Amino acid sequence: MDTQHCAVDGWVDAIPVPGPHGTASFDLVVRPADIDALADDAPDTVVTCTSDNPRITHELLNGIQPSDLLRVTGTLVQPPAPGEPARLTVDALEVLDTALVPALREMALDRYGDYVVVFDADTDTVPVFTAHGQWVGLADNPDAIATLIDIHERVNGGDA
């Protein structure tokens, strides 16, 4: 399997996700430097990135959003089969440009540490989930979110 150390600039495709053993992963959309020489319908390259560095993982899970422009440096492993994305183990991360803040409409997601809540303009109730997608409960109103999270942590030993 071919590997090489490199730096890649690209846009984050989706919200980075936590992985096993303190890792985080995300897909980076990379455009060739000579994009003007390519056909209009030429596909972008997707590089699947993973990091186990605690500082980088924290930044990925708490500060990076889709469409942020990043420069990642690390070890690139060529895909095992044609058509699969290359994999990059990230050793360094630099934010080159941040995405525009999205205009929120009727619904908004917010993060409370290891928890995610969904605010809906049409109702006072607030669904609460762990960041891993486990159902926690339905808070009667935004003021009851902290109480619901406290109860969940007491019942489950503090592990979201």
Short mmCIF file of C-alpha atoms in Angstrom, two decimals:
data_model
loop_
_atom_site.label_atom_id
_atom_site.label_comp_id
_atom_site.label_asym_id
_atom_site.label_seq_id
_atom_site.Cartn_x
_atom_site.Cartn_y
_atom_site.Cartn_z
CA MET A 1 0.00 0.00 0.00
CA ASP A 2 1.37 3.39 -1.06
CA THR A 3 1.78 6.07 1.66
CA GLN A 4 3.23 9.56 1.62
CA HIS A 5 3.46 12.55 3.94
CA CYS A 6 1.67 15.56 2.44
CA ALA A 7 -0.40 18.69 3.01
CA VAL A 8 -3.86 18.99 1.46
CA ASP A 9 -6.18 22.00 1.23
CA GLY A 10 -9.91 21.36 0.99
CA TRP A 11 -13.41 22.05 2.26
CA VAL A 12 -15.06 20.07 5.04
CA ASP A 13 -17.93 18.12 3.49
CA ALA A 14 -19.99 17.38 6.64
CA ILE A 15 -19.79 17.82 10.41
CA PRO A 16 -16.78 15.83 11.73
CA VAL A 17 -17.82 12.76 13.73
CA PRO A 18 -16.27 11.20 16.82
CA GLY A 19 -14.73 7.77 16.39
CA PRO A 20 -13.36 5.04 18.64
CA HIS A 21 -10.50 5.64 21.08
CA GLY A 22 -10.65 9.45 21.00
CA THR A 23 -10.49 9.82 17.23
CA ALA A 24 -12.47 12.08 14.93
CA SER A 25 -13.03 11.74 11.20
CA PHE A 26 -14.35 13.86 8.36
CA ASP A 27 -14.34 14.06 4.59
CA LEU A 28 -12.37 16.78 2.84
CA VAL A 29 -13.37 17.88 -0.67
CA VAL A 30 -10.23 18.72 -2.63
CA ARG A 31 -10.13 20.56 -5.95
CA PRO A 32 -7.10 20.30 -8.24
CA ALA A 33 -4.86 23.35 -8.53
CA ASP A 34 -5.43 23.38 -12.29
CA ILE A 35 -9.24 23.32 -12.06
CA ASP A 36 -9.55 25.67 -15.05
CA ALA A 37 -7.87 23.09 -17.29
CA LEU A 38 -10.42 20.39 -16.37
CA ALA A 39 -13.84 19.77 -17.83
CA ASP A 40 -16.76 21.48 -16.05
CA ASP A 41 -18.18 18.11 -14.99
CA ALA A 42 -14.89 16.78 -13.58
CA PRO A 43 -15.55 15.34 -10.11
CA ASP A 44 -13.93 16.69 -6.98
CA THR A 45 -11.65 14.40 -4.99
CA VAL A 46 -12.83 13.30 -1.54
CA VAL A 47 -10.19 12.46 1.07
CA THR A 48 -11.34 10.72 4.25
CA CYS A 49 -9.40 12.19 7.18
CA THR A 50 -8.89 10.82 10.70
CA SER A 51 -6.96 12.12 13.70
CA ASP A 52 -6.23 10.78 17.17
CA ASN A 53 -4.38 13.90 18.32
CA PRO A 54 -6.44 15.24 21.28
CA ARG A 55 -5.96 18.90 20.30
CA ILE A 56 -6.98 18.29 16.68
CA THR A 57 -9.88 16.03 17.68
CA HIS A 58 -11.21 18.69 20.06
CA GLU A 59 -11.03 21.36 17.34
CA LEU A 60 -12.73 19.07 14.80
CA LEU A 61 -15.62 18.19 17.11
CA ASN A 62 -16.14 21.66 18.58
CA GLY A 63 -14.96 24.28 16.11
CA ILE A 64 -15.15 22.94 12.57
CA GLN A 65 -18.29 23.11 10.46
CA PRO A 66 -19.18 22.11 6.90
CA SER A 67 -17.61 24.32 4.20
CA ASP A 68 -14.68 25.44 6.38
CA LEU A 69 -11.50 25.56 4.29
CA LEU A 70 -8.72 23.57 5.99
CA ARG A 71 -5.10 22.68 5.36
CA VAL A 72 -4.41 19.25 6.81
CA THR A 73 -0.99 17.65 6.98
CA GLY A 74 -0.37 13.99 7.59
CA THR A 75 0.16 10.55 6.11
CA LEU A 76 -1.85 9.80 2.98
CA VAL A 77 -2.74 6.18 2.22
CA GLN A 78 -3.91 5.43 -1.30
CA PRO A 79 -7.33 3.77 -1.54
CA PRO A 80 -7.37 -0.04 -1.43
CA ALA A 81 -9.64 -0.19 -4.48
CA PRO A 82 -10.38 2.20 -7.36
CA GLY A 83 -13.30 4.51 -6.65
CA GLU A 84 -12.79 4.50 -2.87
CA PRO A 85 -11.57 7.67 -1.13
CA ALA A 86 -7.95 8.11 -0.12
CA ARG A 87 -7.35 8.14 3.66
CA LEU A 88 -5.30 10.77 5.46
CA THR A 89 -4.13 10.45 9.06
CA VAL A 90 -3.98 14.09 10.19
CA ASP A 91 -0.96 15.30 12.20
CA ALA A 92 -1.57 19.05 11.79
CA LEU A 93 -4.65 21.14 11.06
CA GLU A 94 -4.91 24.77 10.01
CA VAL A 95 -8.16 26.66 9.37
CA LEU A 96 -7.63 28.76 6.24
CA ASP A 97 -11.16 30.18 6.03
CA THR A 98 -14.42 29.65 7.90
CA ALA A 99 -17.79 29.02 6.36
CA LEU A 100 -20.48 31.64 6.50
CA VAL A 101 -22.78 31.31 9.49
CA PRO A 102 -25.94 29.65 8.18
CA ALA A 103 -29.18 31.58 8.38
CA LEU A 104 -31.39 29.68 10.77
CA ARG A 105 -34.97 29.16 9.77
CA GLU A 106 -37.61 27.26 11.74
CA MET A 107 -35.25 24.73 13.39
CA ALA A 108 -31.79 24.93 14.90
CA LEU A 109 -29.40 22.43 16.47
CA ASP A 110 -27.28 23.42 19.44
CA ARG A 111 -24.61 21.60 21.39
CA TYR A 112 -24.49 21.29 25.20
CA GLY A 113 -21.14 19.54 25.75
CA ASP A 114 -21.81 15.89 24.85
CA TYR A 115 -25.47 16.62 24.09
CA VAL A 116 -27.38 17.96 21.09
CA VAL A 117 -30.71 19.78 21.31
CA VAL A 118 -33.19 20.72 18.60
CA PHE A 119 -34.94 24.07 18.88
CA ASP A 120 -38.12 24.43 16.84
CA ALA A 121 -39.81 27.82 16.46
CA ASP A 122 -43.24 26.13 16.40
CA THR A 123 -43.02 24.53 19.87
CA ASP A 124 -41.60 25.13 23.34
CA THR A 125 -40.53 21.50 23.82
CA VAL A 126 -36.89 20.66 23.08
CA PRO A 127 -35.73 17.15 22.05
CA VAL A 128 -32.38 16.22 23.63
CA PHE A 129 -29.95 13.57 22.33
CA THR A 130 -26.39 12.57 23.14
CA ALA A 131 -23.83 13.58 20.51
CA HIS A 132 -23.82 9.90 19.50
CA GLY A 133 -27.55 10.00 18.75
CA GLN A 134 -28.96 8.29 21.87
CA TRP A 135 -32.36 9.65 22.93
CA VAL A 136 -32.22 11.49 26.27
CA GLY A 137 -35.70 12.97 26.48
CA LEU A 138 -37.99 15.86 25.72
CA ALA A 139 -37.48 19.03 27.77
CA ASP A 140 -40.72 20.93 28.40
CA ASN A 141 -38.99 24.20 27.52
CA PRO A 142 -35.44 25.53 26.99
CA ASP A 143 -35.05 26.23 30.73
CA ALA A 144 -35.54 22.51 31.49
CA ILE A 145 -32.68 21.28 29.26
CA ALA A 146 -30.01 21.41 32.00
CA THR A 147 -32.24 19.49 34.42
CA LEU A 148 -32.90 16.77 31.82
CA ILE A 149 -29.18 16.43 31.08
CA ASP A 150 -28.34 16.28 34.83
CA ILE A 151 -30.86 13.48 35.35
CA HIS A 152 -29.50 11.57 32.35
CA GLU A 153 -25.94 11.84 33.66
CA ARG A 154 -26.93 10.70 37.16
CA VAL A 155 -28.81 7.69 35.79
CA ASN A 156 -26.10 6.77 33.25
CA GLY A 157 -23.00 7.59 35.30
CA GLY A 158 -22.12 10.77 33.44
CA ASP A 159 -21.31 9.07 30.13
CA ALA A 160 -23.14 10.61 27.25
#
